[in-house]
Short mmCIF file of C-alpha atoms and ligand atoms in Angstrom, two decimals:
data_model
loop_
_atom_site.label_atom_id
_atom_site.label_comp_id
_atom_site.label_asym_id
_atom_site.label_seq_id
_atom_site.Cartn_x
_atom_site.Cartn_y
_atom_site.Cartn_z
CA MET A 253 83.57 111.51 108.20
CA VAL A 254 86.03 111.50 105.36
CA GLU A 255 85.89 107.75 105.44
CA GLU A 256 82.52 107.63 104.67
CA ALA A 257 82.75 109.59 101.30
CA ARG A 258 85.38 107.33 100.07
CA LYS A 259 84.36 104.63 97.70
CA PRO A 260 85.90 101.09 98.20
CA HIS A 261 88.97 100.83 95.61
CA ILE A 262 88.18 96.82 95.49
CA GLU A 263 85.07 95.08 96.33
CA VAL A 264 84.45 91.22 96.20
CA GLU A 265 80.90 90.10 96.40
CA ASN A 266 79.50 86.56 96.98
CA LEU A 267 82.64 85.13 95.53
CA GLU A 268 82.31 81.53 94.81
CA ILE A 269 85.13 79.29 93.32
CA HIS A 270 85.30 75.77 92.83
CA TYR A 271 87.84 73.23 91.55
CA GLY A 272 85.75 70.40 89.87
CA THR A 273 83.10 69.76 92.24
CA VAL A 274 85.39 70.73 95.43
CA PRO A 275 84.44 74.36 96.79
CA ALA A 276 87.54 76.39 97.54
CA VAL A 277 85.51 79.58 98.15
CA ARG A 278 82.22 79.43 99.44
CA GLY A 279 80.49 83.04 99.21
CA VAL A 280 83.11 85.55 100.45
CA SER A 281 82.51 89.24 100.55
CA PHE A 282 84.51 92.03 101.43
CA SER A 283 86.07 95.46 100.24
CA VAL A 284 89.46 97.45 100.38
CA GLN A 285 89.79 101.20 100.49
CA PRO A 286 91.72 103.10 98.37
CA GLY A 287 95.53 103.06 99.77
CA GLU A 288 94.45 100.52 102.25
CA GLN A 289 96.69 97.39 103.25
CA LEU A 290 94.15 94.20 103.60
CA THR A 291 95.51 90.94 104.55
CA LEU A 292 93.75 87.48 103.62
CA LEU A 293 94.74 85.27 106.79
CA GLY A 294 94.27 81.75 107.42
CA PRO A 295 95.55 78.05 107.83
CA SER A 296 96.50 76.43 104.66
CA GLY A 297 93.82 75.38 102.33
CA CYS A 298 91.34 78.16 103.68
CA GLY A 299 91.01 79.57 100.06
CA LYS A 300 92.92 82.78 100.67
CA THR A 301 95.27 82.47 97.56
CA THR A 302 92.50 81.28 95.31
CA THR A 303 90.80 84.58 96.36
CA LEU A 304 93.62 86.48 95.42
CA ARG A 305 94.04 84.80 92.27
CA ALA A 306 90.66 85.58 91.57
CA ILE A 307 91.06 89.25 91.78
CA ALA A 308 94.23 88.92 89.81
CA GLY A 309 92.16 87.49 87.00
CA LEU A 310 94.27 84.20 87.34
CA GLU A 311 91.43 82.08 88.49
CA GLN A 312 88.13 81.91 87.20
CA PRO A 313 85.42 81.89 89.90
CA SER A 314 82.17 80.21 89.54
CA ALA A 315 79.86 82.91 90.99
CA GLY A 316 79.89 86.30 92.45
CA GLU A 317 81.35 89.74 91.43
CA ILE A 318 84.64 91.48 91.73
CA ARG A 319 84.83 95.28 90.95
CA ILE A 320 87.84 97.47 90.85
CA GLY A 321 87.50 101.16 90.72
CA GLY A 322 83.64 100.67 90.56
CA ALA A 323 84.03 98.64 87.52
CA ALA A 324 83.31 94.80 87.43
CA VAL A 325 86.22 92.88 86.45
CA TYR A 326 84.23 89.80 86.90
CA SER A 327 80.74 89.15 87.00
CA SER A 328 78.93 85.96 86.84
CA ALA A 329 75.48 87.87 86.48
CA GLN A 330 76.69 90.15 83.74
CA HIS A 331 79.32 87.57 82.06
CA VAL A 332 82.04 89.77 82.63
CA ASN A 333 85.40 88.56 82.72
CA ILE A 334 88.36 91.07 81.99
CA PRO A 335 91.64 89.36 81.45
CA ALA A 336 94.44 89.70 83.99
CA GLU A 337 96.73 92.22 82.07
CA LYS A 338 93.85 94.55 81.65
CA ARG A 339 92.96 94.69 85.50
CA GLY A 340 95.91 97.47 86.07
CA LEU A 341 97.47 95.27 88.87
CA SER A 342 100.63 93.84 89.68
CA MET A 343 101.31 90.78 91.67
CA VAL A 344 104.28 89.57 93.95
CA PHE A 345 104.61 85.95 94.44
CA GLN A 346 106.27 83.68 97.11
CA SER A 347 108.84 82.01 94.51
CA TYR A 348 110.22 85.46 93.38
CA ALA A 349 111.12 84.21 89.86
CA ILE A 350 114.26 86.30 89.36
CA TRP A 351 115.99 85.36 86.12
CA PRO A 352 119.43 84.63 87.32
CA HIS A 353 121.23 85.19 84.09
CA MET A 354 119.88 88.67 83.78
CA THR A 355 121.21 91.99 85.62
CA VAL A 356 118.96 93.52 88.22
CA PHE A 357 118.17 96.24 85.62
CA GLU A 358 117.05 93.75 82.87
CA ASN A 359 114.87 91.91 85.47
CA VAL A 360 112.91 95.00 86.12
CA ALA A 361 113.05 95.99 82.77
CA TYR A 362 111.83 93.02 81.27
CA GLY A 363 108.20 93.46 81.43
CA LEU A 364 108.54 97.05 79.99
CA ARG A 365 110.27 95.77 76.88
CA VAL A 366 107.64 93.06 76.51
CA ARG A 367 104.99 96.01 76.37
CA ARG A 368 107.41 97.88 73.86
CA GLU A 369 107.81 100.82 75.91
CA SER A 370 110.68 103.19 74.61
CA LYS A 371 114.32 102.75 75.79
CA GLU A 372 114.14 106.48 77.67
CA ALA A 373 110.89 105.50 79.22
CA ILE A 374 112.29 102.10 80.61
CA VAL A 375 115.47 103.58 82.01
CA VAL A 376 113.66 106.30 83.73
CA LYS A 377 110.79 103.75 85.28
CA VAL A 378 113.39 101.20 86.19
CA ASP A 379 115.72 103.45 88.08
CA ARG A 380 112.73 104.81 89.99
CA ALA A 381 111.45 101.51 90.75
CA LEU A 382 115.06 100.32 92.11
CA ASP A 383 114.99 103.50 93.77
CA MET A 384 111.95 102.87 95.81
CA VAL A 385 113.38 99.38 97.34
CA GLN A 386 116.82 100.67 97.62
CA MET A 387 118.46 98.47 95.07
CA ARG A 388 119.87 101.22 92.41
CA PRO A 389 123.49 100.40 93.36
CA TYR A 390 123.16 96.87 92.33
CA ARG A 391 121.57 97.91 89.01
CA ASP A 392 123.99 96.14 87.00
CA ARG A 393 124.93 92.98 89.04
CA GLY A 394 123.80 89.65 88.10
CA ALA A 395 120.80 88.62 89.83
CA SER A 396 122.34 85.28 91.21
CA GLN A 397 124.76 87.35 92.89
CA LEU A 398 122.09 88.65 95.36
CA SER A 399 121.05 87.72 98.69
CA GLY A 400 117.60 86.38 99.08
CA GLY A 401 116.22 89.62 100.61
CA GLN A 402 117.80 91.49 97.55
CA GLN A 403 116.01 89.21 95.17
CA GLN A 404 112.87 89.95 96.86
CA ARG A 405 113.50 93.61 96.72
CA VAL A 406 113.96 93.07 92.94
CA ALA A 407 110.59 91.17 92.73
CA LEU A 408 109.16 94.40 94.29
CA ALA A 409 110.85 96.86 91.91
CA ARG A 410 109.42 94.56 89.08
CA ALA A 411 105.98 94.69 90.51
CA PHE A 412 106.01 98.56 91.06
CA VAL A 413 107.71 99.38 87.84
CA PHE A 414 104.30 99.35 86.12
CA GLN A 415 103.16 101.66 88.53
CA PRO A 416 99.78 99.75 89.35
CA GLN A 417 97.19 101.14 91.21
CA VAL A 418 96.55 97.93 93.03
CA LEU A 419 99.27 95.39 94.25
CA LEU A 420 98.58 91.96 95.15
CA PHE A 421 101.19 89.92 97.26
CA ASP A 422 101.17 85.85 97.72
CA GLU A 423 103.23 85.21 100.79
CA PRO A 424 106.10 87.24 99.47
CA LEU A 425 108.24 86.85 102.56
CA SER A 426 107.77 83.09 103.06
CA ASN A 427 110.94 81.99 101.29
CA LEU A 428 113.19 84.39 103.65
CA ASP A 429 114.81 83.69 106.96
CA ALA A 430 112.78 84.91 110.05
CA LYS A 431 114.98 87.52 110.94
CA LEU A 432 115.01 89.10 107.44
CA ARG A 433 111.32 88.42 107.15
CA GLY A 434 110.79 90.40 110.31
CA ASP A 435 112.97 93.50 108.74
CA MET A 436 111.39 92.92 105.28
CA ARG A 437 107.73 93.35 106.88
CA ILE A 438 108.76 96.89 108.39
CA GLU A 439 110.03 97.73 105.25
CA LEU A 440 107.21 96.74 102.81
CA ARG A 441 104.68 98.34 105.37
CA GLU A 442 106.46 101.54 105.04
CA LEU A 443 106.88 101.28 101.24
CA GLN A 444 103.25 100.48 100.98
CA HIS A 445 102.14 103.61 103.20
CA ARG A 446 104.57 105.88 101.29
CA LEU A 447 103.27 104.93 98.17
CA GLY A 448 99.51 104.70 99.21
CA VAL A 449 99.03 102.17 96.75
CA THR A 450 95.71 99.67 97.50
CA SER A 451 97.20 96.43 98.78
CA VAL A 452 95.79 92.79 99.14
CA TYR A 453 98.37 90.29 101.26
CA VAL A 454 98.02 86.96 101.67
CA THR A 455 99.81 85.13 104.45
CA HIS A 456 99.38 82.30 107.10
CA ASP A 457 101.80 84.00 109.35
CA LEU A 458 99.65 85.54 112.29
CA GLU A 459 102.65 88.20 113.20
CA GLU A 460 103.20 89.32 109.51
CA ALA A 461 99.44 89.92 109.38
CA LEU A 462 99.34 91.85 112.42
CA ALA A 463 102.51 94.02 111.77
CA MET A 464 101.55 94.80 108.29
CA SER A 465 97.83 95.25 107.97
CA ASP A 466 95.25 98.05 108.18
CA ARG A 467 92.63 95.15 108.20
CA ILE A 468 92.55 91.74 108.37
CA VAL A 469 90.02 89.04 106.84
CA VAL A 470 90.45 86.04 108.75
CA MET A 471 89.29 82.99 106.63
CA ARG A 472 88.42 79.23 107.13
CA ASP A 473 87.06 76.58 104.84
CA GLY A 474 86.54 78.93 102.01
CA LEU A 475 84.44 81.32 104.24
CA ILE A 476 85.30 84.45 106.23
CA ALA A 477 85.36 84.09 109.92
CA GLN A 478 85.94 87.66 110.80
CA VAL A 479 87.05 90.97 109.22
CA GLY A 480 88.58 93.62 111.34
CA SER A 481 91.65 95.93 112.40
CA PRO A 482 94.66 93.87 113.81
CA GLY A 483 93.84 95.16 117.16
CA ASP A 484 90.11 94.17 116.92
CA ILE A 485 90.76 90.72 115.77
CA TYR A 486 93.23 90.05 118.80
CA ASN A 487 91.14 91.88 121.29
CA THR A 488 87.63 90.62 120.59
CA PRO A 489 87.81 87.48 118.45
CA ARG A 490 84.24 86.55 117.36
CA ASN A 491 84.68 82.87 117.74
CA ALA A 492 86.81 79.93 119.14
CA PHE A 493 88.55 79.47 115.79
CA VAL A 494 89.69 83.25 115.62
CA ALA A 495 90.52 83.40 119.29
CA ASP A 496 92.87 80.42 118.93
CA PHE A 497 94.18 81.06 115.36
CA VAL A 498 94.88 84.81 116.40
CA GLY A 499 97.33 84.52 119.19
CA SER A 500 96.90 82.00 121.97
CA ALA A 501 93.83 81.58 123.93
CA ASN A 502 92.11 79.80 126.75
CA LEU A 503 88.56 78.97 125.95
CA ILE A 504 86.02 78.55 128.85
CA SER A 505 82.70 77.40 128.81
CA GLY A 506 79.67 77.19 131.38
CA LYS A 507 76.15 78.41 132.53
CA HIS A 508 75.12 82.07 132.20
CA ARG A 509 74.59 83.48 135.72
CA THR A 510 72.18 86.15 134.77
CA ASP A 511 71.31 86.74 138.85
CA LEU A 512 75.31 87.56 139.06
CA ASP A 513 75.58 90.04 135.97
CA ALA A 514 76.51 93.20 137.41
CA ASP A 515 78.55 96.54 136.39
CA GLY A 516 78.10 95.94 132.68
CA LEU A 517 79.77 92.47 133.09
CA ILE A 518 78.35 89.05 132.48
CA ALA A 519 79.03 85.71 134.77
CA LEU A 520 79.79 82.61 133.86
CA GLU A 521 79.88 79.47 135.83
CA THR A 522 82.08 76.83 135.02
CA PRO A 523 81.14 73.08 135.72
CA SER A 524 83.38 73.08 138.66
CA GLY A 525 81.52 76.16 140.20
CA ALA A 526 84.20 78.98 139.54
CA ILE A 527 82.38 82.39 138.51
CA LEU A 528 84.25 84.20 135.52
CA TYR A 529 83.18 87.64 134.74
CA GLY A 530 83.73 89.13 131.18
CA MET A 531 82.55 91.52 128.49
CA ALA A 532 79.84 90.91 125.93
CA HIS A 533 80.92 93.54 123.36
CA GLY A 534 77.21 93.78 122.28
CA ARG A 535 77.09 90.12 121.56
CA PRO A 536 74.00 87.98 122.64
CA ALA A 537 74.48 86.09 125.79
CA GLY A 538 72.36 82.91 125.89
CA ALA A 539 71.84 80.26 128.67
CA THR A 540 75.41 78.82 128.08
CA LEU A 541 78.45 80.83 127.23
CA THR A 542 81.94 80.67 125.85
CA MET A 543 84.48 83.26 126.93
CA SER A 544 88.10 83.59 125.43
CA VAL A 545 91.01 84.53 127.82
CA ARG A 546 94.29 85.18 126.07
CA THR A 547 97.41 83.40 127.77
CA VAL A 548 99.01 86.79 128.36
CA HIS A 549 96.21 88.25 130.07
CA LEU A 550 96.22 85.80 132.82
CA HIS A 551 98.25 86.42 135.94
CA LEU A 552 99.74 84.18 138.59
CA SER A 553 100.97 85.23 142.11
CA LEU A 554 101.64 83.59 145.41
CA GLN A 555 99.85 86.39 147.27
CA LYS A 556 96.13 86.90 146.97
CA PRO A 557 95.35 89.81 144.82
CA ASN A 558 93.01 92.40 146.00
CA ALA A 559 90.64 92.25 142.99
CA SER A 560 87.03 91.29 144.21
CA ARG A 561 86.36 89.49 141.00
CA ASN A 562 88.03 86.75 138.61
CA VAL A 563 90.43 85.57 141.42
CA TRP A 564 90.99 81.91 141.78
CA PRO A 565 93.02 79.56 143.60
CA VAL A 566 94.81 77.31 141.34
CA ARG A 567 97.86 74.59 141.31
CA ILE A 568 100.84 74.97 139.03
CA GLU A 569 101.29 71.67 137.15
CA ARG A 570 104.27 72.49 134.57
CA THR A 571 106.29 75.32 133.56
CA VAL A 572 107.99 75.57 130.09
CA PHE A 573 110.71 78.08 129.49
CA GLN A 574 110.24 79.32 126.01
CA GLY A 575 112.82 82.42 125.75
CA ASP A 576 111.01 85.30 125.44
CA PHE A 577 108.31 84.05 127.74
CA THR A 578 107.41 81.37 130.01
CA GLN A 579 104.52 79.36 129.72
CA THR A 580 102.76 77.78 132.93
CA HIS A 581 100.04 75.04 132.75
CA VAL A 582 97.63 75.39 135.85
CA ALA A 583 94.89 73.12 137.19
CA TRP A 584 91.63 75.35 137.72
CA GLY A 585 88.95 73.16 138.94
CA ASP A 586 88.90 70.33 136.70
CA GLN A 587 90.26 72.60 133.70
CA ARG A 588 93.68 73.07 132.46
CA LEU A 589 94.76 76.64 131.38
CA VAL A 590 97.71 77.94 130.01
CA VAL A 591 99.52 81.36 131.17
CA ARG A 592 102.19 83.20 129.53
CA ALA A 593 104.22 85.50 130.98
CA ALA A 594 107.63 87.43 130.20
CA GLY A 595 110.56 88.09 132.65
CA ILE A 596 109.02 86.03 135.55
CA GLU A 597 110.47 83.79 138.00
CA PRO A 598 109.06 80.36 137.38
CA LEU A 599 106.73 79.03 139.91
CA ALA A 600 107.57 75.53 141.45
CA GLU A 601 105.25 72.45 140.09
CA GLY A 602 102.87 71.48 142.34
CA GLN A 603 102.73 74.87 143.96
CA GLN A 604 99.50 76.48 145.12
CA ALA A 605 99.01 79.87 143.64
CA PHE A 606 96.47 82.61 142.84
CA MET A 607 95.55 83.33 139.29
CA THR A 608 93.51 86.65 138.00
CA VAL A 609 92.34 88.31 134.88
CA ASP A 610 90.95 91.69 134.29
CA PRO A 611 87.26 91.09 133.15
CA GLY A 612 87.70 93.49 130.33
CA ARG A 613 90.17 90.92 129.06
CA VAL A 614 87.62 88.17 128.96
CA VAL A 615 85.69 88.10 125.81
CA LEU A 616 82.28 86.58 124.89
CA LEU A 617 82.26 84.42 121.88
CA GLU A 618 79.36 84.32 119.31
CA GLU A 619 77.72 80.72 119.46
P1 ATP B 75 97.81 77.97 101.28
O1 ATP B 75 98.18 78.60 102.24
O2 ATP B 75 98.43 76.59 101.60
O3 ATP B 75 98.40 78.21 99.69
P2 ATP B 75 95.28 78.58 100.91
O4 ATP B 75 94.43 79.29 102.04
O5 ATP B 75 95.83 79.84 99.99
O6 ATP B 75 96.21 77.83 101.42
P3 ATP B 75 93.84 77.74 98.23
O7 ATP B 75 95.34 77.82 97.86
O8 ATP B 75 93.36 78.97 98.01
O9 ATP B 75 94.13 77.49 99.98
O10 ATP B 75 93.14 76.52 98.42
C1 ATP B 75 91.72 76.32 98.59
C2 ATP B 75 91.42 74.89 98.56
O11 ATP B 75 91.28 74.56 96.90
C3 ATP B 75 92.06 73.92 98.85
O12 ATP B 75 91.50 73.01 99.58
C4 ATP B 75 93.01 73.31 97.92
O13 ATP B 75 93.39 71.94 98.36
C5 ATP B 75 92.36 73.62 96.88
N1 ATP B 75 92.66 73.89 95.48
C6 ATP B 75 93.83 75.08 95.37
N2 ATP B 75 94.27 74.95 94.07
C7 ATP B 75 93.64 73.82 93.54
C8 ATP B 75 93.92 73.32 92.17
N3 ATP B 75 94.58 73.88 91.22
N4 ATP B 75 93.09 72.22 91.90
C9 ATP B 75 92.27 71.66 92.69
N5 ATP B 75 92.22 72.14 93.97
C10 ATP B 75 92.75 73.14 94.38
#
């Protein structure tokens, strides 16, 4: 109920952006609630950075509207285009552009000096920003003597020092090594929650998006493929693109056997005659269906499971040990499916086995 009363902090409406004649963003609409962390996720070239830069005022859209706190900062209809520095936001970039010849303090103070703030105010604000990212002990150190993670923290402090209402992040962790990226993800998420600052975050890294976001906007070719919480996007992908991009999935197509639909489940018959039961999630089910099954939701066993639905004989074709999990390729009729499982003894190649999946884990895709 409280949710409904809240007005969005950022609204993007029918945004279009062209580079010359090339459309980079082709009519994108979404909103960000106050204090929310929203992520634009998608493969390289899908238009996520261009969208973020348009919110920042660093890119001139060709049509649409962007409102911050209810006021238009860009509107093609009203001929409004507020300059970047008057939009009350801060941006953290991938290349954190720390000045190596300056101290940590000077790096963070720089923007305030440009704005001619008083010496006293600068000291108070810089120290507060350094405290936020636990970098006060390094205040007087030369920025070149910091690790990559520490430099990225300084870049964050530089964004926080203005106490912006909105923070924009453009792949801020992509220059860090995998382990540090994992740690910084959690740290950034906690910081964002603690400050309650509205954020828009751009990444092509799925794990990062799932771990950090309240909601995710999945983009493809300048359009929105799906908007939802990390759980929604992962558990009920709308289409084959999202199913495959957000995690790893098997896509199964076939005829709709309406005569076999039962117990709220819909029945799909594959070309080789297997019946797969799944959930429609309110989506229209036509004469032909495509369903998505996550590789981690399929289970293999030598003994026939007790379940009455979604149990089939399969042949093990190949197993690939991948450390945290084992990937098994199985022949299921004339289709090949992928099964991922952690902590199992791999089945022998060529062996006959049974495969099963909970119908609740099988999701009907939109056409
Ligand atoms: P990445 O993760 O690689 O940055 P992205 O999803 O952020 O990808 P954008 O950078 O927004 O994608 O680019 C969207 C499209 O616009 C791409 O096709 C890209 O080639 C094109 N594009 C981006 N910047 C320019 C530019 N300055 N001039 C011309 N075309 C551009």
